[in-house]
PDB file of C-alpha atoms in Angstrom:
ATOM      1  CA  MET A   1       0.000   0.000   0.000  1.00 52.00           C
ATOM      2  CA  HIS A   2       1.280   3.461  -0.883  1.00 57.00           C
ATOM      3  CA  THR A   3       1.778   6.253   1.599  1.00 57.00           C
ATOM      4  CA  CYS A   4       3.079   9.752   1.260  1.00 62.00           C
ATOM      5  CA  ILE A   5       6.648  10.503   2.134  1.00 60.00           C
ATOM      6  CA  GLU A   6       7.233  13.713   4.071  1.00 58.00           C
ATOM      7  CA  GLU A   7       8.074  15.711   0.911  1.00 70.00           C
ATOM      8  CA  CYS A   8       4.934  14.517  -0.911  1.00 80.00           C
ATOM      9  CA  VAL A   9       2.523  17.318  -1.831  1.00 84.00           C
ATOM     10  CA  PHE A  10      -0.280  15.229  -0.310  1.00 87.00           C
ATOM     11  CA  ALA A  11       1.447  14.540   3.022  1.00 84.00           C
ATOM     12  CA  PRO A  12      -0.239  17.410   4.910  1.00 88.00           C
ATOM     13  CA  TYR A  13      -3.663  16.319   3.631  1.00 89.00           C
ATOM     14  CA  LEU A  14      -3.520  12.508   3.689  1.00 87.00           C
ATOM     15  CA  PRO A  15      -2.688  11.135   7.137  1.00 79.00           C
ATOM     16  CA  GLY A  16       0.124   8.581   7.248  1.00 78.00           C
ATOM     17  CA  ASN A  17      -2.048   6.311   9.394  1.00 79.00           C
ATOM     18  CA  LYS A  18      -4.614   6.070   6.559  1.00 82.00           C
ATOM     19  CA  PRO A  19      -2.635   4.789   3.559  1.00 85.00           C
ATOM     20  CA  GLU A  20      -5.853   3.444   2.022  1.00 89.00           C
ATOM     21  CA  LYS A  21      -6.889   7.032   1.204  1.00 89.00           C
ATOM     22  CA  TYR A  22      -3.785   7.527  -0.935  1.00 89.00           C
ATOM     23  CA  ALA A  23      -4.212   4.089  -2.485  1.00 91.00           C
ATOM     24  CA  THR A  24      -7.843   4.753  -3.368  1.00 93.00           C
ATOM     25  CA  LEU A  25      -6.998   8.156  -4.803  1.00 93.00           C
ATOM     26  CA  SER A  26      -4.203   6.729  -6.938  1.00 92.00           C
ATOM     27  CA  LYS A  27      -6.440   3.911  -8.243  1.00 94.00           C
ATOM     28  CA  VAL A  28      -8.917   6.388  -9.684  1.00 95.00           C
ATOM     29  CA  PHE A  29      -6.912   9.498 -10.548  1.00 95.00           C
ATOM     30  CA  ASN A  30      -3.567  10.369 -12.066  1.00 93.00           C
ATOM     31  CA  MET A  31      -1.696  11.585  -8.995  1.00 91.00           C
ATOM     32  CA  SER A  32       0.506  14.032 -10.880  1.00 91.00           C
ATOM     33  CA  ASN A  33      -2.614  15.772 -12.231  1.00 94.00           C
ATOM     34  CA  ILE A  34      -4.138  15.915  -8.767  1.00 94.00           C
ATOM     35  CA  ALA A  35      -0.847  17.282  -7.401  1.00 92.00           C
ATOM     36  CA  LYS A  36      -0.873  20.058 -10.022  1.00 93.00           C
ATOM     37  CA  ILE A  37      -4.392  21.020  -9.035  1.00 95.00           C
ATOM     38  CA  VAL A  38      -3.561  20.990  -5.312  1.00 94.00           C
ATOM     39  CA  MET A  39      -0.435  23.082  -5.837  1.00 92.00           C
ATOM     40  CA  SER A  40      -2.346  25.616  -7.943  1.00 95.00           C
ATOM     41  CA  ILE A  41      -5.043  26.537  -5.418  1.00 95.00           C
ATOM     42  CA  GLU A  42      -5.105  28.708  -2.327  1.00 95.00           C
ATOM     43  CA  PRO A  43      -3.622  27.045   0.775  1.00 93.00           C
ATOM     44  CA  SER A  44      -6.916  27.433   2.628  1.00 95.00           C
ATOM     45  CA  GLN A  45      -8.657  25.280  -0.025  1.00 96.00           C
ATOM     46  CA  LYS A  46      -6.115  22.476  -0.324  1.00 95.00           C
ATOM     47  CA  GLN A  47      -7.526  20.184   2.381  1.00 95.00           C
ATOM     48  CA  ALA A  48     -11.066  20.505   1.015  1.00 96.00           C
ATOM     49  CA  CYS A  49      -9.755  19.819  -2.489  1.00 96.00           C
ATOM     50  CA  VAL A  50      -7.950  16.631  -1.435  1.00 95.00           C
ATOM     51  CA  ASP A  51     -10.960  15.538   0.642  1.00 95.00           C
ATOM     52  CA  SER A  52     -13.217  16.085  -2.379  1.00 95.00           C
ATOM     53  CA  PHE A  53     -10.979  14.026  -4.642  1.00 96.00           C
ATOM     54  CA  CYS A  54     -10.833  11.269  -2.002  1.00 95.00           C
ATOM     55  CA  PHE A  55     -14.624  11.225  -1.718  1.00 95.00           C
ATOM     56  CA  GLU A  56     -15.005  11.121  -5.495  1.00 95.00           C
ATOM     57  CA  ALA A  57     -12.464   8.296  -5.730  1.00 96.00           C
ATOM     58  CA  GLU A  58     -14.255   6.273  -3.038  1.00 95.00           C
ATOM     59  CA  THR A  59     -17.638   6.729  -4.695  1.00 96.00           C
ATOM     60  CA  ARG A  60     -16.267   5.885  -8.145  1.00 96.00           C
ATOM     61  CA  ILE A  61     -14.839   2.642  -6.814  1.00 96.00           C
ATOM     62  CA  ARG A  62     -18.240   1.738  -5.326  1.00 94.00           C
ATOM     63  CA  ASP A  63     -20.141   2.974  -8.391  1.00 95.00           C
ATOM     64  CA  PRO A  64     -17.872   3.463 -11.428  1.00 94.00           C
ATOM     65  CA  VAL A  65     -20.653   4.867 -13.587  1.00 94.00           C
ATOM     66  CA  MET A  66     -22.326   7.383 -11.295  1.00 94.00           C
ATOM     67  CA  GLY A  67     -19.688   8.183  -8.656  1.00 93.00           C
ATOM     68  CA  CYS A  68     -20.672  11.255  -6.623  1.00 93.00           C
ATOM     69  CA  VAL A  69     -23.641  11.932  -8.881  1.00 95.00           C
ATOM     70  CA  GLY A  70     -25.192   8.669  -7.701  1.00 95.00           C
ATOM     71  CA  VAL A  71     -24.745   9.702  -4.072  1.00 94.00           C
ATOM     72  CA  ILE A  72     -26.218  13.135  -4.756  1.00 95.00           C
ATOM     73  CA  ARG A  73     -29.224  11.656  -6.558  1.00 96.00           C
ATOM     74  CA  LYS A  74     -29.836   9.214  -3.715  1.00 96.00           C
ATOM     75  CA  LEU A  75     -29.692  12.038  -1.176  1.00 97.00           C
ATOM     76  CA  GLU A  76     -32.029  14.166  -3.298  1.00 98.00           C
ATOM     77  CA  ARG A  77     -34.557  11.298  -3.404  1.00 98.00           C
ATOM     78  CA  GLN A  78     -34.278  10.893   0.365  1.00 98.00           C
ATOM     79  CA  LEU A  79     -34.802  14.625   0.838  1.00 98.00           C
ATOM     80  CA  GLN A  80     -37.903  14.610  -1.368  1.00 98.00           C
ATOM     81  CA  ASP A  81     -39.255  11.599   0.517  1.00 98.00           C
ATOM     82  CA  LEU A  82     -38.660  13.316   3.855  1.00 98.00           C
ATOM     83  CA  LYS A  83     -40.325  16.511   2.617  1.00 98.00           C
ATOM     84  CA  LEU A  84     -43.381  14.494   1.582  1.00 98.00           C
ATOM     85  CA  LYS A  85     -43.483  12.687   4.943  1.00 98.00           C
ATOM     86  CA  LEU A  86     -43.194  16.033   6.748  1.00 98.00           C
ATOM     87  CA  LYS A  87     -46.051  17.471   4.691  1.00 98.00           C
ATOM     88  CA  ILE A  88     -48.219  14.463   5.538  1.00 98.00           C
ATOM     89  CA  ALA A  89     -47.274  14.671   9.220  1.00 98.00           C
ATOM     90  CA  LYS A  90     -48.161  18.381   9.312  1.00 98.00           C
ATOM     91  CA  LYS A  91     -51.588  17.628   7.781  1.00 97.00           C
ATOM     92  CA  GLU A  92     -52.171  14.858  10.314  1.00 97.00           C
ATOM     93  CA  LEU A  93     -51.124  17.155  13.154  1.00 97.00           C
ATOM     94  CA  ALA A  94     -53.436  19.903  11.925  1.00 96.00           C
ATOM     95  CA  ALA A  95     -56.316  17.411  11.729  1.00 95.00           C
ATOM     96  CA  LEU A  96     -55.619  16.162  15.264  1.00 96.00           C
ATOM     97  CA  GLN A  97     -55.384  19.720  16.565  1.00 95.00           C
ATOM     98  CA  GLU A  98     -58.734  20.510  14.926  1.00 93.00           C
ATOM     99  CA  ILE A  99     -60.327  17.456  16.573  1.00 93.00           C
ATOM    100  CA  HIS A 100     -58.834  18.447  19.914  1.00 92.00           C
ATOM    101  CA  ARG A 101     -60.033  22.038  19.505  1.00 91.00           C
ATOM    102  CA  ARG A 102     -63.579  20.873  18.834  1.00 90.00           C
ATOM    103  CA  ASN A 103     -63.664  18.705  21.957  1.00 80.00           C
TER     104      ASN A 103
END
């Protein structure tokens, strides 16, 4: 399993005790291209950038076709389902409150 050496551009962003993150990233992406991107952005954005690439790599390994888009779509469906359930619950609550008010 690969890990970053101290001079590696990813060393500050990929913990040495989690070599699987580097391995996953290198399975999916060309590391020299990722390094160029990381080196070209503001220091305050570098960790988020590496984290985003790691997340994308992990999701592409689980779902090579959809990757992050599949996760986003699933979450959107869950959100819509929860909104519908909330709407139904609010109607039920209003009906119960009306019954209670009448009694």
